[in-house]
Amino acid sequence: MKEVSKNKQFIINMSASLISCVVGLAISFFISPLVINKLGFEAHSFVTMANNFVNYAAILAMALNSMAGRFITIKIHQNDTEGANAYFNSIMYANMMMAGILILPSILVVVFLERIVNISPELLADVRLLFAVTFLNFMVTIISTTFSTATFAVNRLDLSSMRTIESQLLKAVLLVSLFRFLPVNVSYIGIATFASNVYLFLTYIHYTKKLLPQITVSTRYFEWAKVLEILSAGIWNTVMRSGQVLTNQLDTYLSNLWIGKDEGGLTSTATTIANAINTLYETVAAVFTPSLTISFAKDNKDELISDLKSAMRMTGLFANIPLCFVIAFGIPFYQLWLPQKADSIPVIYRLTLLIMCGTLVGGAISPLFNVYTIVNKLKWNSLVTLFMGIANVIVVFILLQFPALHDYGLYFIAGVSSFLGIIKNLTFTPMYAAHCLGLPKKTFYPTIFKYMFVTVLMTGVFCVFNRLIATSNWFVLIGDVFLCGMTGLLMNYAILFTNKERSILQETVLKYVKR
């Protein structure tokens, strides 16, 4: 079979990953207003909270699974079949044991749910079912994680992305059917997600057999020593994940717990849009991970650094365009998206801006987090992230103790974490990533500052567009999206991209135009 060039494979991987991401976001885009309009902001908040509770549980699994792709991929590209089998089977069986251990805590959360979160009695049964199915889905995801490394190891993320698209379409069909023929119930989202992930699990098994024929599932390859080795490396990812949860994934829960049920719903709605943008550019960052890992395994440092800087610029492209669009057109978007909730739109818009402001830096530095995993130096980033997370909760708690500030509680919950994230990502993250690679600490700052400059400039241009255009319906808004998208693309192309990246983009566009 003819070997696919690196640039072509990257474009294939990115295209498939982006389509998969957009399909998933589109489903959320159409389902969220349906749940909000039919059941209210409170019910919608529990979808976010159920997923966040799963993320809390996933902290335990992260020590193993965050490093699985690295260890297995490196052994495969070093032609160490015995070592690859040992890591694969050790991680897989350890995941099965972990899923079994988490069954009891999951049951306890579901049974005593009303004691953990503020929830209206009329929603209790539906939300219990939502949490139960979401936890069950988590068990399937844990067990399937090891098999998902097959496409990563051979740098064929396009295959897993295509199967993800199919699973998202399956999810969409189930959601439409359930909401169309049965009374509206928030648990349908969990049920459809579970079905789609079972489908993905089956495809992961298929690709493991097809792409990694040297991998054999057998208990004879299981080694506690391998599990402990991976845990010793991955434990710092667990620490880091704990910090990320305390920083970014407690907003809805803290709003529900410390302020009120409806306020938790407002935060959840704002988080939906912010998370969509984060998912978009993090999807792009993830596309670079296999090639970066392979470059490291082959000791090709120059290629690793070049690809890393390209990844920063590419994620910046997919971060600043939607960020600037929401800043400029957020109000008319929410007015069209949630027409029955007009009174709440100003609050949701302000919360969205506060949650998203970290993207001003985060859009460019996202690929740098791959460095810590690739070179297996996770300790200091994890400790700093945990410190920031603890500081976030403490600062918000202290601010909410002042009665005069209580009316601004939602904004503190949304804004403090973003502010702390900006500080970390402007100081520690780029310097420590450079240190891990043996580079000068200022190495990544030119790319970061150029990205920030383009983003601020783009925001001003988009705000001018908003002043000139009266966005009163979806057709006009779609036109706004096209106008801003093309303008943002040209601005990034002219200012942010290097000549090498411009050439690759030109070649790609011309190739598709000729077809």
Short mmCIF file of C-alpha atoms in Angstrom, two decimals:
data_model
loop_
_atom_site.label_atom_id
_atom_site.label_comp_id
_atom_site.label_asym_id
_atom_site.label_seq_id
_atom_site.Cartn_x
_atom_site.Cartn_y
_atom_site.Cartn_z
CA MET A 1 0.00 0.00 0.00
CA LYS A 2 1.37 3.39 -0.94
CA GLU A 3 2.48 5.37 2.10
CA VAL A 4 0.45 8.47 2.71
CA SER A 5 2.55 11.62 3.05
CA LYS A 6 2.70 13.22 6.46
CA ASN A 7 0.94 16.44 5.40
CA LYS A 8 -1.78 14.55 3.54
CA GLN A 9 -2.40 12.24 6.50
CA PHE A 10 -2.55 15.26 8.79
CA ILE A 11 -5.16 16.92 6.57
CA ILE A 12 -7.18 13.68 6.43
CA ASN A 13 -7.00 13.30 10.21
CA MET A 14 -7.93 16.91 10.85
CA SER A 15 -10.82 16.95 8.37
CA ALA A 16 -12.33 13.79 9.82
CA SER A 17 -11.81 14.95 13.41
CA LEU A 18 -13.40 18.34 12.70
CA ILE A 19 -16.41 16.80 10.97
CA SER A 20 -16.85 14.47 13.94
CA CYS A 21 -16.56 17.39 16.34
CA VAL A 22 -19.02 19.57 14.39
CA VAL A 23 -21.60 16.76 14.21
CA GLY A 24 -21.41 16.34 17.98
CA LEU A 25 -21.70 20.09 18.57
CA ALA A 26 -24.64 20.32 16.16
CA ILE A 27 -26.54 17.70 18.16
CA SER A 28 -25.93 19.65 21.36
CA PHE A 29 -26.91 22.87 19.57
CA PHE A 30 -30.36 21.53 18.65
CA ILE A 31 -31.06 19.49 21.80
CA SER A 32 -30.08 22.11 24.41
CA PRO A 33 -32.80 24.68 23.56
CA LEU A 34 -35.39 21.89 23.37
CA VAL A 35 -34.61 20.77 26.92
CA ILE A 36 -34.38 24.36 28.18
CA ASN A 37 -37.66 25.46 26.59
CA LYS A 38 -39.59 22.32 27.63
CA LEU A 39 -38.12 21.62 31.07
CA GLY A 40 -36.27 24.82 32.03
CA PHE A 41 -32.71 25.84 32.81
CA GLU A 42 -32.61 23.62 35.89
CA ALA A 43 -33.19 20.40 33.93
CA HIS A 44 -30.55 21.35 31.38
CA SER A 45 -28.02 21.95 34.14
CA PHE A 46 -28.23 18.31 35.20
CA VAL A 47 -26.99 17.15 31.79
CA THR A 48 -23.84 19.18 32.41
CA MET A 49 -23.62 18.04 36.02
CA ALA A 50 -24.02 14.35 35.15
CA ASN A 51 -21.13 14.62 32.71
CA ASN A 52 -19.10 16.55 35.27
CA PHE A 53 -19.69 13.87 37.91
CA VAL A 54 -18.37 11.35 35.40
CA ASN A 55 -15.35 13.59 34.90
CA TYR A 56 -14.78 13.55 38.66
CA ALA A 57 -14.79 9.74 38.58
CA ALA A 58 -12.57 9.76 35.49
CA ILE A 59 -9.83 11.34 37.58
CA LEU A 60 -9.14 7.86 38.99
CA ALA A 61 -8.89 6.32 35.52
CA MET A 62 -6.74 9.11 34.11
CA ALA A 63 -3.58 7.84 35.82
CA LEU A 64 -3.74 4.81 33.53
CA ASN A 65 -5.45 6.00 30.38
CA SER A 66 -3.76 9.37 29.89
CA MET A 67 -0.47 7.54 29.29
CA ALA A 68 -1.81 4.46 27.47
CA GLY A 69 -1.38 5.89 23.98
CA ARG A 70 2.15 7.04 24.70
CA PHE A 71 3.50 3.77 26.09
CA ILE A 72 1.82 1.51 23.51
CA THR A 73 2.69 3.76 20.54
CA ILE A 74 6.36 4.08 21.48
CA LYS A 75 6.73 0.30 21.89
CA ILE A 76 5.05 -0.36 18.54
CA HIS A 77 7.28 2.11 16.69
CA GLN A 78 10.31 0.61 18.42
CA ASN A 79 9.16 -2.78 17.03
CA ASP A 80 8.88 -4.18 20.56
CA THR A 81 5.83 -6.43 20.13
CA GLU A 82 6.27 -8.12 23.50
CA GLY A 83 6.41 -4.77 25.28
CA ALA A 84 3.40 -3.40 23.36
CA ASN A 85 1.35 -6.47 24.33
CA ALA A 86 2.40 -6.16 27.95
CA TYR A 87 1.33 -2.52 28.15
CA PHE A 88 -1.90 -3.08 26.20
CA ASN A 89 -3.13 -6.00 28.29
CA SER A 90 -1.98 -4.57 31.60
CA ILE A 91 -3.88 -1.34 30.96
CA MET A 92 -6.97 -3.13 29.64
CA TYR A 93 -7.36 -5.49 32.61
CA ALA A 94 -6.59 -2.71 35.08
CA ASN A 95 -9.37 -0.65 33.47
CA MET A 96 -11.80 -3.53 33.90
CA MET A 97 -10.93 -3.77 37.59
CA MET A 98 -11.33 -0.02 37.99
CA ALA A 99 -14.77 -0.08 36.34
CA GLY A 100 -15.82 -2.77 38.81
CA ILE A 101 -14.57 -0.74 41.78
CA LEU A 102 -16.54 2.33 40.66
CA ILE A 103 -19.89 0.50 40.48
CA LEU A 104 -20.69 0.93 44.20
CA PRO A 105 -19.87 4.67 44.40
CA SER A 106 -21.95 5.25 41.26
CA ILE A 107 -24.95 3.47 42.79
CA LEU A 108 -24.62 5.51 45.99
CA VAL A 109 -24.55 8.80 44.05
CA VAL A 110 -27.71 7.85 42.13
CA VAL A 111 -29.58 6.67 45.26
CA PHE A 112 -28.70 9.74 47.34
CA LEU A 113 -28.67 12.24 44.48
CA GLU A 114 -31.07 14.72 46.09
CA ARG A 115 -28.70 15.05 49.05
CA ILE A 116 -25.77 15.92 46.80
CA VAL A 117 -27.38 18.52 44.50
CA ASN A 118 -30.34 20.88 44.70
CA ILE A 119 -33.07 19.31 42.59
CA SER A 120 -36.81 19.86 42.22
CA PRO A 121 -38.93 16.83 43.29
CA GLU A 122 -40.71 16.63 39.92
CA LEU A 123 -37.37 16.15 38.14
CA LEU A 124 -35.84 13.67 40.58
CA ALA A 125 -36.83 10.41 38.83
CA ASP A 126 -35.74 11.64 35.38
CA VAL A 127 -32.44 13.00 36.65
CA ARG A 128 -31.73 9.81 38.59
CA LEU A 129 -32.13 7.83 35.37
CA LEU A 130 -29.90 10.33 33.56
CA PHE A 131 -27.14 9.92 36.14
CA ALA A 132 -27.49 6.11 36.17
CA VAL A 133 -27.16 5.82 32.40
CA THR A 134 -24.32 8.35 32.34
CA PHE A 135 -22.37 6.33 34.92
CA LEU A 136 -23.04 3.13 32.95
CA ASN A 137 -21.73 4.88 29.85
CA PHE A 138 -18.62 5.81 31.80
CA MET A 139 -17.97 2.14 32.63
CA VAL A 140 -18.12 1.25 28.93
CA THR A 141 -15.82 4.15 28.07
CA ILE A 142 -13.20 3.09 30.62
CA ILE A 143 -13.08 -0.46 29.30
CA SER A 144 -12.96 0.66 25.66
CA THR A 145 -10.19 3.22 26.14
CA THR A 146 -7.31 0.79 25.62
CA PHE A 147 -8.75 -0.40 22.31
CA SER A 148 -9.09 3.20 21.10
CA THR A 149 -5.28 3.52 21.04
CA ALA A 150 -5.06 1.46 17.82
CA THR A 151 -5.81 4.34 15.44
CA PHE A 152 -3.64 6.66 17.55
CA ALA A 153 -0.66 4.32 17.40
CA VAL A 154 -0.65 4.17 13.59
CA ASN A 155 -1.64 7.85 13.15
CA ARG A 156 -4.99 7.02 11.55
CA LEU A 157 -7.26 9.24 13.62
CA ASP A 158 -9.40 9.70 10.51
CA LEU A 159 -10.69 6.14 10.96
CA SER A 160 -11.76 6.67 14.56
CA SER A 161 -13.21 10.06 13.62
CA MET A 162 -15.35 8.54 10.86
CA ARG A 163 -16.67 5.94 13.28
CA THR A 164 -17.31 8.73 15.78
CA ILE A 165 -19.35 10.55 13.13
CA GLU A 166 -21.41 7.39 12.62
CA SER A 167 -21.92 7.06 16.37
CA GLN A 168 -23.00 10.71 16.57
CA LEU A 169 -25.51 10.15 13.76
CA LEU A 170 -26.83 7.10 15.63
CA LYS A 171 -27.14 9.29 18.70
CA ALA A 172 -28.99 11.94 16.68
CA VAL A 173 -31.48 9.40 15.28
CA LEU A 174 -32.17 8.04 18.76
CA LEU A 175 -32.61 11.51 20.24
CA VAL A 176 -34.97 12.64 17.49
CA SER A 177 -37.01 9.44 17.85
CA LEU A 178 -37.20 9.61 21.65
CA PHE A 179 -38.06 13.30 21.78
CA ARG A 180 -40.50 12.95 18.86
CA PHE A 181 -42.54 9.96 20.03
CA LEU A 182 -42.21 10.05 23.84
CA PRO A 183 -42.77 12.75 26.48
CA VAL A 184 -39.73 15.02 26.89
CA ASN A 185 -37.30 13.50 29.38
CA VAL A 186 -33.78 14.71 30.15
CA SER A 187 -32.55 11.12 30.51
CA TYR A 188 -32.88 10.53 26.74
CA ILE A 189 -29.57 12.32 26.25
CA GLY A 190 -27.81 9.80 28.48
CA ILE A 191 -29.53 6.82 26.83
CA ALA A 192 -28.59 7.94 23.31
CA THR A 193 -25.01 8.66 24.36
CA PHE A 194 -24.72 5.19 25.89
CA ALA A 195 -25.89 3.52 22.67
CA SER A 196 -23.47 5.53 20.54
CA ASN A 197 -20.52 4.69 22.79
CA VAL A 198 -21.31 0.96 22.72
CA TYR A 199 -21.13 1.22 18.92
CA LEU A 200 -17.77 3.00 19.20
CA PHE A 201 -16.46 0.28 21.53
CA LEU A 202 -17.23 -2.37 18.90
CA THR A 203 -15.41 -0.38 16.20
CA TYR A 204 -12.38 0.08 18.47
CA ILE A 205 -12.16 -3.70 18.88
CA HIS A 206 -12.35 -4.09 15.09
CA TYR A 207 -9.54 -1.60 14.44
CA THR A 208 -7.33 -3.12 17.11
CA LYS A 209 -7.53 -6.45 15.27
CA LYS A 210 -7.03 -4.83 11.86
CA LEU A 211 -4.36 -2.19 12.53
CA LEU A 212 -2.45 -3.88 15.32
CA PRO A 213 -2.44 -7.58 14.42
CA GLN A 214 0.59 -8.03 16.66
CA ILE A 215 -1.57 -7.22 19.71
CA THR A 216 -3.04 -10.27 21.44
CA VAL A 217 -5.60 -10.03 24.24
CA SER A 218 -4.44 -12.47 26.89
CA THR A 219 -4.03 -12.54 30.66
CA ARG A 220 -0.52 -13.95 30.21
CA TYR A 221 0.65 -10.50 29.15
CA PHE A 222 -0.78 -8.83 32.25
CA GLU A 223 1.95 -7.48 34.52
CA TRP A 224 1.41 -5.57 37.74
CA ALA A 225 4.83 -4.02 37.19
CA LYS A 226 3.58 -2.41 33.96
CA VAL A 227 0.46 -1.12 35.71
CA LEU A 228 2.57 0.42 38.47
CA GLU A 229 4.97 1.91 35.92
CA ILE A 230 2.13 3.60 34.04
CA LEU A 231 0.48 4.71 37.28
CA SER A 232 3.74 6.24 38.50
CA ALA A 233 3.86 8.33 35.32
CA GLY A 234 0.13 8.92 34.99
CA ILE A 235 -0.54 9.76 38.63
CA TRP A 236 0.57 13.29 37.85
CA ASN A 237 -2.09 13.48 35.15
CA THR A 238 -4.58 12.54 37.86
CA VAL A 239 -3.29 15.40 40.00
CA MET A 240 -3.50 17.74 37.00
CA ARG A 241 -7.03 16.56 36.18
CA SER A 242 -8.07 17.25 39.77
CA GLY A 243 -6.82 20.80 39.34
CA GLN A 244 -8.66 21.17 36.03
CA VAL A 245 -11.89 19.98 37.62
CA LEU A 246 -11.51 22.45 40.48
CA THR A 247 -10.74 25.22 37.98
CA ASN A 248 -13.12 24.61 35.07
CA GLN A 249 -15.69 21.91 35.82
CA LEU A 250 -17.24 22.97 39.10
CA ASP A 251 -18.96 26.10 37.78
CA THR A 252 -22.40 24.54 37.28
CA TYR A 253 -22.26 22.49 40.49
CA LEU A 254 -21.07 25.43 42.63
CA SER A 255 -23.75 27.68 41.12
CA ASN A 256 -26.38 25.04 41.96
CA LEU A 257 -25.02 24.41 45.45
CA TRP A 258 -24.07 27.91 46.60
CA ILE A 259 -26.53 30.14 44.70
CA GLY A 260 -29.56 28.22 43.37
CA LYS A 261 -31.05 25.68 40.97
CA ASP A 262 -32.00 28.15 38.25
CA GLU A 263 -28.65 29.94 38.51
CA GLY A 264 -26.94 26.60 37.99
CA GLY A 265 -28.98 26.29 34.80
CA LEU A 266 -27.82 29.69 33.56
CA THR A 267 -24.20 28.74 34.15
CA SER A 268 -24.76 25.40 32.41
CA THR A 269 -26.19 27.14 29.33
CA ALA A 270 -23.26 29.56 29.13
CA THR A 271 -20.87 26.66 29.58
CA THR A 272 -22.45 24.86 26.60
CA ILE A 273 -21.18 27.47 24.14
CA ALA A 274 -17.82 27.90 25.86
CA ASN A 275 -17.27 24.13 25.91
CA ALA A 276 -18.18 23.91 22.22
CA ILE A 277 -15.36 26.31 21.35
CA ASN A 278 -12.93 24.51 23.67
CA THR A 279 -13.88 21.17 22.13
CA LEU A 280 -13.27 22.56 18.65
CA TYR A 281 -9.71 23.74 19.17
CA GLU A 282 -8.80 20.86 21.51
CA THR A 283 -9.91 18.49 18.73
CA VAL A 284 -7.39 20.17 16.44
CA ALA A 285 -4.68 19.96 19.11
CA ALA A 286 -5.36 16.24 19.53
CA VAL A 287 -4.80 15.63 15.81
CA PHE A 288 -1.14 16.58 16.26
CA THR A 289 -0.56 14.26 19.22
CA PRO A 290 0.19 11.02 17.30
CA SER A 291 2.73 12.66 14.98
CA LEU A 292 4.37 14.46 17.91
CA THR A 293 4.61 11.20 19.84
CA ILE A 294 6.05 9.37 16.82
CA SER A 295 8.63 12.15 16.28
CA PHE A 296 9.67 11.83 19.92
CA ALA A 297 9.87 8.03 19.67
CA LYS A 298 12.17 8.43 16.64
CA ASP A 299 14.24 11.11 18.44
CA ASN A 300 13.46 13.69 15.74
CA LYS A 301 13.53 16.81 17.90
CA ASP A 302 13.57 19.40 15.08
CA GLU A 303 10.42 17.93 13.55
CA LEU A 304 8.78 17.75 16.98
CA ILE A 305 9.38 21.45 17.67
CA SER A 306 8.29 22.52 14.16
CA ASP A 307 5.08 20.52 14.41
CA LEU A 308 4.41 21.86 17.89
CA LYS A 309 4.57 25.49 16.75
CA SER A 310 2.37 24.67 13.75
CA ALA A 311 -0.10 23.06 16.13
CA MET A 312 -0.20 26.24 18.22
CA ARG A 313 -1.01 28.36 15.18
CA MET A 314 -3.60 25.90 13.88
CA THR A 315 -5.43 25.63 17.20
CA GLY A 316 -5.29 29.41 17.40
CA LEU A 317 -7.16 29.60 14.09
CA PHE A 318 -9.94 27.35 15.37
CA ALA A 319 -10.10 29.18 18.70
CA ASN A 320 -10.05 32.88 17.90
CA ILE A 321 -12.62 32.92 15.08
CA PRO A 322 -15.49 31.44 17.16
CA LEU A 323 -14.32 33.34 20.26
CA CYS A 324 -14.41 36.70 18.48
CA PHE A 325 -17.73 35.84 16.83
CA VAL A 326 -19.40 35.10 20.18
CA ILE A 327 -18.01 38.31 21.66
CA ALA A 328 -19.40 40.37 18.77
CA PHE A 329 -22.61 38.47 17.95
CA GLY A 330 -23.36 36.68 21.23
CA ILE A 331 -26.50 38.66 22.07
CA PRO A 332 -28.29 38.17 18.71
CA PHE A 333 -27.21 34.51 18.72
CA TYR A 334 -28.77 33.85 22.12
CA GLN A 335 -31.90 35.81 21.14
CA LEU A 336 -32.40 33.46 18.19
CA TRP A 337 -31.29 30.30 20.00
CA LEU A 338 -33.38 30.85 23.15
CA PRO A 339 -36.24 33.14 22.06
CA GLN A 340 -38.43 32.06 25.01
CA LYS A 341 -35.78 33.03 27.57
CA ALA A 342 -35.17 36.65 26.55
CA ASP A 343 -34.97 37.94 30.15
CA SER A 344 -32.05 35.64 30.96
CA ILE A 345 -29.98 36.34 27.85
CA PRO A 346 -27.91 39.30 29.19
CA VAL A 347 -26.79 37.21 32.19
CA ILE A 348 -26.01 34.17 30.01
CA TYR A 349 -24.03 36.35 27.59
CA ARG A 350 -21.93 37.89 30.37
CA LEU A 351 -21.28 34.45 31.88
CA THR A 352 -20.26 33.14 28.46
CA LEU A 353 -17.71 35.92 28.02
CA LEU A 354 -16.25 35.33 31.47
CA ILE A 355 -15.96 31.58 30.93
CA MET A 356 -14.49 32.03 27.44
CA CYS A 357 -11.98 34.79 28.15
CA GLY A 358 -9.32 32.21 28.97
CA THR A 359 -9.36 31.29 25.27
CA LEU A 360 -7.54 34.57 24.63
CA VAL A 361 -4.44 32.62 25.66
CA GLY A 362 -5.67 29.03 25.80
CA GLY A 363 -6.34 28.80 22.08
CA ALA A 364 -2.63 28.95 21.29
CA ILE A 365 -1.13 27.06 24.21
CA SER A 366 -3.38 23.98 24.07
CA PRO A 367 -0.87 21.83 22.10
CA LEU A 368 1.83 22.56 24.70
CA PHE A 369 0.05 20.32 27.18
CA ASN A 370 0.97 17.39 24.91
CA VAL A 371 4.64 18.04 25.66
CA TYR A 372 4.40 16.94 29.29
CA THR A 373 2.86 13.61 28.32
CA ILE A 374 5.17 12.97 25.37
CA VAL A 375 8.39 13.54 27.35
CA ASN A 376 6.83 12.03 30.50
CA LYS A 377 7.45 15.10 32.68
CA LEU A 378 4.09 15.71 34.31
CA LYS A 379 4.87 16.51 37.93
CA TRP A 380 5.27 20.29 38.02
CA ASN A 381 2.48 21.12 35.58
CA SER A 382 0.16 18.89 37.61
CA LEU A 383 1.07 20.51 40.92
CA VAL A 384 0.66 24.03 39.52
CA THR A 385 -2.72 23.12 37.99
CA LEU A 386 -3.89 21.62 41.29
CA PHE A 387 -2.76 24.74 43.16
CA MET A 388 -4.71 26.93 40.73
CA GLY A 389 -7.81 24.77 41.16
CA ILE A 390 -7.69 24.93 44.95
CA ALA A 391 -7.07 28.68 44.78
CA ASN A 392 -10.11 29.07 42.51
CA VAL A 393 -12.49 27.37 44.96
CA ILE A 394 -11.06 29.22 47.96
CA VAL A 395 -11.21 32.66 46.30
CA VAL A 396 -14.80 32.14 45.09
CA PHE A 397 -15.88 30.85 48.52
CA ILE A 398 -14.34 33.88 50.27
CA LEU A 399 -15.94 36.35 47.85
CA LEU A 400 -19.37 34.78 48.36
CA GLN A 401 -19.12 35.34 52.12
CA PHE A 402 -19.60 39.08 51.62
CA PRO A 403 -23.35 39.87 51.39
CA ALA A 404 -22.67 42.95 49.27
CA LEU A 405 -21.05 40.75 46.62
CA HIS A 406 -23.59 37.94 46.63
CA ASP A 407 -25.48 39.35 43.63
CA TYR A 408 -22.28 38.93 41.62
CA GLY A 409 -21.72 35.35 42.78
CA LEU A 410 -22.39 33.79 39.37
CA TYR A 411 -19.84 36.09 37.76
CA PHE A 412 -17.21 35.27 40.39
CA ILE A 413 -17.72 31.54 39.83
CA ALA A 414 -17.33 31.98 36.07
CA GLY A 415 -14.60 34.61 36.06
CA VAL A 416 -12.10 33.71 38.77
CA SER A 417 -11.18 30.39 37.15
CA SER A 418 -10.65 32.07 33.77
CA PHE A 419 -8.47 34.78 35.33
CA LEU A 420 -6.28 32.22 37.10
CA GLY A 421 -6.04 30.17 33.90
CA ILE A 422 -4.79 33.19 31.95
CA ILE A 423 -2.08 33.82 34.56
CA LYS A 424 -0.90 30.19 34.43
CA ASN A 425 -0.96 29.97 30.64
CA LEU A 426 0.96 33.21 30.19
CA THR A 427 3.70 32.30 32.64
CA PHE A 428 4.24 28.70 33.66
CA THR A 429 2.82 26.69 30.72
CA PRO A 430 4.98 28.01 27.83
CA MET A 431 8.15 28.28 29.91
CA TYR A 432 7.91 24.79 31.40
CA ALA A 433 7.06 23.23 28.02
CA ALA A 434 10.20 24.85 26.60
CA HIS A 435 12.21 23.61 29.58
CA CYS A 436 10.98 20.03 29.05
CA LEU A 437 12.25 20.17 25.47
CA GLY A 438 15.58 21.76 26.39
CA LEU A 439 14.68 25.05 24.67
CA PRO A 440 14.98 28.70 25.79
CA LYS A 441 12.03 29.68 27.99
CA LYS A 442 10.95 32.40 25.55
CA THR A 443 10.63 29.94 22.63
CA PHE A 444 6.84 29.86 22.41
CA TYR A 445 6.04 33.46 23.38
CA PRO A 446 6.25 34.98 19.87
CA THR A 447 3.54 32.59 18.66
CA ILE A 448 1.38 33.25 21.74
CA PHE A 449 1.62 37.05 21.50
CA LYS A 450 1.01 37.03 17.76
CA TYR A 451 -2.11 34.92 18.36
CA MET A 452 -3.32 37.34 21.05
CA PHE A 453 -2.72 40.33 18.77
CA VAL A 454 -4.70 38.77 15.92
CA THR A 455 -7.51 37.85 18.34
CA VAL A 456 -7.85 41.38 19.73
CA LEU A 457 -7.74 42.87 16.23
CA MET A 458 -10.29 40.35 14.98
CA THR A 459 -12.63 41.15 17.87
CA GLY A 460 -12.63 44.80 16.87
CA VAL A 461 -13.37 43.97 13.23
CA PHE A 462 -16.22 41.62 14.13
CA CYS A 463 -17.75 44.22 16.48
CA VAL A 464 -17.77 46.68 13.59
CA PHE A 465 -19.60 44.07 11.50
CA ASN A 466 -22.17 43.72 14.28
CA ARG A 467 -22.74 47.48 14.30
CA LEU A 468 -23.29 47.51 10.55
CA ILE A 469 -25.53 44.42 10.31
CA ALA A 470 -28.97 44.06 11.90
CA THR A 471 -29.09 40.35 12.80
CA SER A 472 -32.81 39.62 13.13
CA ASN A 473 -33.13 36.03 11.87
CA TRP A 474 -31.17 32.82 11.31
CA PHE A 475 -30.47 33.56 7.64
CA VAL A 476 -28.71 36.80 8.53
CA LEU A 477 -26.83 35.10 11.38
CA ILE A 478 -25.60 32.38 9.01
CA GLY A 479 -24.39 35.17 6.72
CA ASP A 480 -22.63 36.72 9.71
CA VAL A 481 -20.93 33.39 10.41
CA PHE A 482 -19.73 33.13 6.82
CA LEU A 483 -18.50 36.75 6.72
CA CYS A 484 -16.68 36.51 10.05
CA GLY A 485 -15.32 33.06 9.25
CA MET A 486 -13.77 34.17 5.96
CA THR A 487 -12.46 37.41 7.48
CA GLY A 488 -10.97 35.58 10.45
CA LEU A 489 -9.39 32.97 8.17
CA LEU A 490 -7.75 35.67 6.05
CA MET A 491 -6.49 37.55 9.11
CA ASN A 492 -4.93 34.41 10.59
CA TYR A 493 -3.52 33.47 7.19
CA ALA A 494 -1.89 36.87 6.75
CA ILE A 495 -0.66 37.51 10.29
CA LEU A 496 -0.48 34.28 12.30
CA PHE A 497 0.61 31.63 9.79
CA THR A 498 4.16 31.14 8.52
CA ASN A 499 5.11 30.82 4.84
CA LYS A 500 5.34 27.04 5.22
CA GLU A 501 1.78 26.79 6.56
CA ARG A 502 0.48 29.19 3.91
CA SER A 503 2.03 26.99 1.21
CA ILE A 504 0.49 23.83 2.64
CA LEU A 505 -2.92 25.53 2.84
CA GLN A 506 -2.62 26.86 -0.72
CA GLU A 507 -1.65 23.44 -2.08
CA THR A 508 -4.55 21.80 -0.27
CA VAL A 509 -7.10 24.34 -1.52
CA LEU A 510 -5.80 24.19 -5.12
CA LYS A 511 -5.86 20.39 -5.07
CA TYR A 512 -9.51 20.35 -4.03
CA VAL A 513 -10.45 23.13 -6.48
CA LYS A 514 -8.91 21.18 -9.39
CA ARG A 515 -11.02 18.17 -8.47
#
